[in-house]
Amino acid sequence: MTAVLAALALAVGPVALVTETRPAMGSVATVTIVTAEPSRAAPGIEAAFGVFARVDATMNEWRPDSPLSTLNARAGRGWVALPGELCEALALAKAGAERTGGLFDPTWAALSDLWRFDGTAAAPPPDALLRARCPLVDHRGLELRPRAGRGCEARLARAGMRVGLGGLAKGWALDAAARTLRFLGYRDFLLQAGGDLYAAGRRGEEPWHVAIRDPRGGPLDAMAALDVSDRAFSTTGDYEHAFDAGGTRYHHVIDPRTCRPAPASRAATILARTAVDAEILGKAVFIEGGAAGIARAEAWGAAAVVVTGDGGVIASDALRARLRTAPDAARSGAAPR
């Protein structure tokens, strides 16, 4: 889909919020720029969506013509030359996997044809298939080395291995778009792609307000809200891509240690300095769950709110005092306001 929604300018005190939403990176992305001159927003909006388009062309494992797809197709067959932006994303993914002890693992995609969350699956894959495929999930088998000139070379050690950057590419895109906007002179803006966002500066005279979705509510049901400035905000939940079978919910957040949906949490929300950190931590904290997950986020200099598997809510000390819980939270889902 290539349709573009018209830009919307909303007055906020002496400035305006200029917002545009377009399909991007397999989801929907929104760019909002705060400016005293709405006509100045257009170059920034185009620059941000330009970043998103490059990421989709380069890092989308479902596009057969993407460099990432080329790497996956050559798994177990040697080194592949890759462009610089993909190299940077892969290096961040490897570093995140190592730092989380493999709780975040970009090679999870070796399982992508077994676990289906597109509405076609009625039951989990057979145990025998999972046992056979699970050894291919191993971030240590993704190797990178510099290449003369620009970019790098990468290889996947074993045939059947596959890298999926769905758990990092949107975060990389938001961080890159934020750098681009700052280079162009913008200071107050908000970037959102799916459940990930980066909020820079302020929304006129106020900070940006974001809401945390209730994982057992509807899309517009928020359980808490907080103010965000110059931080990334990301939620990983068991409600967006899932199916129920035999009284059990199977969802898309796969624990690389078991190759099965992680049962410890219903949702994990992260507030971090970068959108890449927020995405990596979102998966790792969700999988680890509980107080250990909160401690992991805090060790990265981030903060977290976790809804546990039995519906309990725990939060980092740094966030607890800042959260406005329902019914005070706006009923606006993950959307900023």
Coordinates of C-alpha atoms in Angstrom, one line a residue:
M1 CA 0.0 0.0 0.0
T2 CA 1.4 3.4 -0.9
A3 CA -1.5 5.7 0.0
V4 CA -0.5 8.8 2.0
L5 CA -2.8 10.4 4.5
A6 CA -2.9 14.2 4.3
A7 CA -0.9 16.1 6.8
L8 CA -2.9 17.4 9.8
A9 CA -2.0 20.7 11.6
L10 CA -3.3 21.1 15.1
A11 CA -2.8 24.3 17.1
V12 CA -1.2 23.9 20.5
G13 CA -0.8 27.3 22.1
P14 CA 1.6 29.4 20.0
V15 CA 2.7 26.5 17.9
A16 CA 1.2 23.8 15.7
L17 CA 1.5 20.0 15.6
V18 CA 1.9 18.9 12.0
T19 CA 1.1 15.2 11.7
E20 CA 1.3 12.7 8.8
T21 CA 0.6 9.0 8.8
R22 CA 1.6 6.5 6.1
P23 CA 2.0 2.8 5.7
A24 CA 5.6 1.9 6.5
M25 CA 7.7 -1.1 7.5
G26 CA 4.8 -3.5 7.4
S27 CA 2.8 -1.3 9.8
V28 CA 1.7 2.3 10.1
A29 CA 4.1 5.1 11.0
T30 CA 3.3 8.6 12.1
V31 CA 5.5 11.7 12.1
T32 CA 4.5 14.7 14.2
I33 CA 6.6 17.9 14.2
V34 CA 5.9 20.9 16.5
T35 CA 6.6 24.2 14.8
A36 CA 5.6 27.8 14.8
E37 CA 5.6 27.7 11.0
P38 CA 3.6 24.7 9.8
S39 CA 5.0 25.1 6.3
R40 CA 8.5 24.2 7.6
A41 CA 7.4 20.7 8.7
A42 CA 7.2 19.2 5.2
P43 CA 10.9 18.6 4.7
G44 CA 11.3 16.9 8.1
I45 CA 8.3 14.7 7.4
E46 CA 9.6 13.6 4.1
A47 CA 13.1 13.0 5.5
A48 CA 11.7 10.8 8.3
F49 CA 9.6 8.7 5.9
G50 CA 12.6 8.4 3.6
V51 CA 14.5 6.7 6.5
F52 CA 11.5 4.4 7.1
A53 CA 11.5 3.4 3.3
R54 CA 15.2 2.6 3.3
V55 CA 14.8 0.4 6.4
D56 CA 11.9 -1.5 4.8
A57 CA 13.9 -2.0 1.6
T58 CA 17.0 -3.2 3.4
M59 CA 16.0 -4.9 6.7
N60 CA 12.7 -6.6 5.8
E61 CA 13.2 -10.4 5.7
W62 CA 9.9 -10.9 4.0
R63 CA 11.0 -8.9 0.9
P64 CA 12.8 -11.3 -1.4
D65 CA 14.9 -8.5 -2.9
S66 CA 16.2 -7.2 0.4
P67 CA 19.8 -7.6 1.5
L68 CA 18.6 -9.4 4.6
S69 CA 16.8 -11.9 2.5
T70 CA 19.9 -12.5 0.5
L71 CA 21.8 -13.2 3.8
N72 CA 19.1 -15.7 4.9
A73 CA 19.0 -17.4 1.5
R74 CA 22.8 -18.0 1.7
A75 CA 22.8 -19.4 5.2
G76 CA 25.5 -22.0 5.6
R77 CA 27.1 -21.0 2.3
G78 CA 29.6 -18.3 3.2
W79 CA 30.0 -14.6 3.5
V80 CA 27.6 -12.0 2.0
A81 CA 28.4 -8.3 1.4
L82 CA 25.8 -6.1 3.0
P83 CA 25.1 -2.3 3.1
G84 CA 26.2 -0.1 6.0
E85 CA 22.8 0.5 7.6
L86 CA 22.0 -3.2 7.7
C87 CA 25.4 -3.9 9.1
E88 CA 24.8 -1.4 11.9
A89 CA 21.5 -3.0 12.7
L90 CA 22.9 -6.5 12.8
A91 CA 25.8 -5.4 15.0
L92 CA 23.3 -3.9 17.4
A93 CA 21.2 -7.1 17.3
K94 CA 24.3 -9.2 18.1
A95 CA 25.3 -6.9 20.9
G96 CA 21.8 -7.0 22.3
A97 CA 21.7 -10.8 22.2
E98 CA 25.0 -11.1 24.0
R99 CA 24.1 -8.5 26.6
T100 CA 20.7 -10.2 27.3
G101 CA 22.2 -13.7 27.4
G102 CA 20.3 -14.7 24.3
L103 CA 16.8 -13.6 25.6
F104 CA 16.8 -11.3 22.6
D105 CA 18.0 -13.3 19.6
P106 CA 17.7 -12.1 16.0
T107 CA 18.0 -15.7 14.7
W108 CA 14.6 -16.6 16.1
A109 CA 13.4 -16.4 12.5
A110 CA 14.5 -20.0 11.9
L111 CA 11.1 -20.7 13.5
S112 CA 9.0 -18.3 11.5
D113 CA 7.4 -20.9 9.3
L114 CA 6.5 -23.1 12.3
W115 CA 4.8 -20.5 14.5
R116 CA 2.2 -18.7 12.4
F117 CA 0.2 -15.7 13.9
D118 CA -1.6 -14.6 10.7
G119 CA -4.9 -16.2 11.6
T120 CA -4.1 -19.5 9.8
A121 CA -2.9 -21.6 12.8
A122 CA -5.2 -23.6 14.9
A123 CA -2.6 -25.4 17.0
P124 CA 1.0 -25.1 18.0
P125 CA 3.6 -26.9 15.8
P126 CA 4.5 -30.5 16.7
D127 CA 7.1 -30.9 19.4
A128 CA 9.3 -33.0 17.1
L129 CA 9.5 -30.1 14.6
L130 CA 10.4 -27.6 17.3
R131 CA 13.1 -29.9 18.7
A132 CA 14.6 -30.3 15.3
R133 CA 14.5 -26.6 14.4
C134 CA 15.4 -25.1 17.8
P135 CA 19.2 -25.6 17.5
L136 CA 19.2 -23.2 14.6
V137 CA 18.2 -20.4 16.9
D138 CA 21.7 -19.2 18.1
H139 CA 22.9 -15.7 17.7
R140 CA 26.5 -16.9 17.9
G141 CA 26.0 -18.4 14.4
L142 CA 25.6 -14.9 13.0
E143 CA 29.0 -13.5 12.2
L144 CA 30.1 -10.1 11.0
R145 CA 33.3 -8.7 9.7
P146 CA 34.3 -5.4 8.2
R147 CA 34.6 -5.0 4.4
A148 CA 36.9 -2.7 2.5
G149 CA 35.0 0.4 1.6
R150 CA 31.5 0.7 3.0
G151 CA 29.3 -1.9 4.7
C152 CA 30.4 -5.3 6.0
E153 CA 30.2 -9.0 5.3
A154 CA 28.0 -11.4 7.3
R155 CA 27.4 -15.1 7.3
L156 CA 25.0 -17.5 9.0
A157 CA 27.0 -20.6 10.2
R158 CA 24.4 -23.3 9.4
A159 CA 21.9 -23.9 6.6
G160 CA 18.4 -23.2 7.8
M161 CA 19.4 -20.3 10.0
R162 CA 17.5 -17.1 9.4
V163 CA 17.7 -13.6 10.8
G164 CA 14.5 -11.6 11.6
L165 CA 14.8 -8.0 12.5
G166 CA 11.1 -7.4 13.3
G167 CA 12.2 -7.0 16.9
L168 CA 14.7 -4.2 16.2
A169 CA 14.3 -2.6 12.7
K170 CA 11.5 -0.2 13.7
G171 CA 13.6 0.9 16.7
W172 CA 16.6 1.4 14.4
A173 CA 14.4 3.4 12.0
L174 CA 13.1 5.7 14.8
D175 CA 16.5 6.4 16.1
A176 CA 17.9 7.1 12.6
A177 CA 14.9 9.4 11.8
A178 CA 15.4 11.2 15.1
R179 CA 19.1 11.9 14.2
T180 CA 18.0 13.1 10.8
L181 CA 15.4 15.5 12.1
R182 CA 17.8 16.9 14.7
F183 CA 20.4 17.4 11.9
L184 CA 17.8 19.4 10.0
G185 CA 17.2 21.6 13.0
Y186 CA 14.0 20.1 14.4
R187 CA 13.9 19.8 18.2
D188 CA 10.3 19.0 19.1
F189 CA 8.8 16.0 17.4
L190 CA 7.3 12.5 17.9
L191 CA 7.9 9.4 15.7
Q192 CA 5.8 6.3 16.0
A193 CA 5.9 3.0 14.2
G194 CA 3.6 0.3 15.5
G195 CA 4.0 0.0 19.3
D196 CA 7.3 1.9 19.3
L197 CA 7.8 5.6 19.6
Y198 CA 10.4 8.3 20.1
A199 CA 9.4 11.6 21.7
A200 CA 11.8 14.5 21.4
G201 CA 11.4 17.8 23.2
R202 CA 7.9 18.9 24.1
R203 CA 4.4 19.1 22.7
G204 CA 4.1 22.9 22.7
E205 CA 4.0 24.0 26.3
E206 CA 3.6 20.4 27.7
P207 CA 5.6 17.2 27.5
W208 CA 4.4 14.4 25.3
H209 CA 1.8 12.1 27.0
V210 CA 1.7 8.4 26.2
A211 CA -0.6 5.6 27.4
I212 CA 0.2 2.0 28.3
R213 CA -2.4 -0.4 26.8
D214 CA -4.2 -2.8 29.1
P215 CA -3.1 -6.2 27.6
R216 CA -6.6 -7.7 28.3
G217 CA -8.5 -4.6 27.2
G218 CA -9.4 -3.3 23.8
P219 CA -7.1 -1.3 21.5
L220 CA -8.2 2.0 23.1
D221 CA -8.1 0.8 26.8
A222 CA -5.2 2.3 28.7
M223 CA -4.2 1.1 32.2
A224 CA -1.7 3.9 32.8
A225 CA -0.1 6.9 31.2
L226 CA 3.1 9.0 31.7
D227 CA 4.9 12.0 30.3
V228 CA 7.8 11.4 28.0
S229 CA 10.6 13.7 26.6
D230 CA 13.7 12.8 24.7
R231 CA 13.1 9.1 25.3
A232 CA 11.9 6.0 23.5
F233 CA 8.8 4.1 24.6
S234 CA 8.0 0.6 23.5
T235 CA 5.5 -2.1 24.5
T236 CA 5.8 -5.8 23.8
G237 CA 2.5 -7.7 24.4
D238 CA 0.9 -11.0 24.0
Y239 CA -2.2 -9.6 22.5
E240 CA -1.3 -8.3 19.0
H241 CA -0.3 -11.6 17.2
A242 CA -1.7 -14.6 19.0
F243 CA -4.1 -17.5 18.8
D244 CA -5.8 -19.7 21.4
A245 CA -5.8 -23.4 21.3
G246 CA -6.8 -25.9 24.0
G247 CA -7.3 -23.1 26.5
T248 CA -3.8 -21.8 26.0
R249 CA -2.7 -18.5 24.4
Y250 CA 0.1 -18.8 21.9
H251 CA 1.7 -15.5 21.0
H252 CA 4.6 -14.1 18.9
V253 CA 7.1 -13.4 21.7
I254 CA 9.2 -16.6 21.4
D255 CA 11.7 -17.5 24.1
P256 CA 14.8 -18.5 22.2
R257 CA 15.7 -21.0 25.0
T258 CA 12.6 -23.1 24.5
C259 CA 11.5 -21.9 21.0
R260 CA 8.0 -21.5 22.5
P261 CA 5.9 -18.5 23.5
A262 CA 7.3 -17.0 26.7
P263 CA 4.7 -17.4 29.6
A264 CA 6.1 -15.0 32.2
S265 CA 4.4 -11.8 31.1
R266 CA 1.4 -10.4 29.4
A267 CA 3.1 -7.1 28.5
A268 CA 6.4 -5.3 29.1
T269 CA 6.7 -1.5 28.5
I270 CA 10.2 0.1 28.3
L271 CA 11.3 3.7 28.6
A272 CA 14.8 4.0 27.3
R273 CA 17.3 6.4 25.8
T274 CA 17.1 4.9 22.3
A275 CA 14.4 3.0 20.5
V276 CA 16.8 0.1 19.8
D277 CA 17.4 -0.3 23.5
A278 CA 13.6 -0.1 24.1
E279 CA 12.9 -2.9 21.5
I280 CA 15.7 -5.2 22.7
L281 CA 14.7 -4.7 26.3
G282 CA 11.0 -5.1 25.5
K283 CA 11.6 -8.7 24.3
A284 CA 14.1 -9.6 27.0
V285 CA 12.1 -8.2 29.9
F286 CA 8.9 -9.8 28.6
I287 CA 10.6 -13.2 28.4
E288 CA 12.4 -12.9 31.8
G289 CA 9.4 -11.4 33.5
G290 CA 8.9 -10.2 37.0
A291 CA 11.4 -8.4 39.3
A292 CA 14.3 -9.9 37.3
G293 CA 13.0 -8.3 34.2
I294 CA 12.7 -4.9 35.9
A295 CA 16.2 -5.2 37.2
R296 CA 17.5 -6.0 33.8
A297 CA 15.9 -2.9 32.3
E298 CA 17.3 -0.7 35.2
A299 CA 20.8 -2.2 34.6
W300 CA 20.6 -0.7 31.1
G301 CA 19.7 2.7 32.5
A302 CA 16.1 2.2 31.4
A303 CA 12.8 1.7 33.2
A304 CA 10.0 -0.8 32.8
V305 CA 6.4 -1.7 33.6
V306 CA 5.6 -5.4 33.5
V307 CA 2.2 -7.0 33.5
T308 CA 2.9 -10.5 34.7
G309 CA 1.4 -13.7 33.4
D310 CA -1.2 -13.8 36.2
G311 CA -2.1 -10.1 35.7
G312 CA 0.0 -8.4 38.4
V313 CA 1.6 -5.1 37.6
I314 CA 5.2 -4.2 38.7
A315 CA 7.2 -1.1 37.8
S316 CA 10.6 0.4 38.1
D317 CA 11.0 2.8 41.0
A318 CA 11.8 5.6 38.4
L319 CA 8.4 5.1 36.8
R320 CA 6.2 4.3 39.7
A321 CA 5.8 7.8 40.9
R322 CA 5.3 9.1 37.3
L323 CA 2.5 6.7 36.2
R324 CA -1.0 7.9 36.2
T325 CA -3.1 4.8 36.5
A326 CA -6.7 4.2 35.2
P327 CA -9.1 5.8 35.4
D328 CA -6.8 8.9 35.3
A329 CA -4.9 7.5 32.2
A330 CA -6.3 8.6 28.9
R331 CA -8.2 6.0 27.0
S332 CA -5.9 6.4 24.0
G333 CA -4.1 3.0 23.7
A334 CA -0.4 3.5 22.8
A335 CA -1.1 6.7 21.0
P336 CA 0.5 9.9 22.2
R337 CA -1.5 13.0 22.8

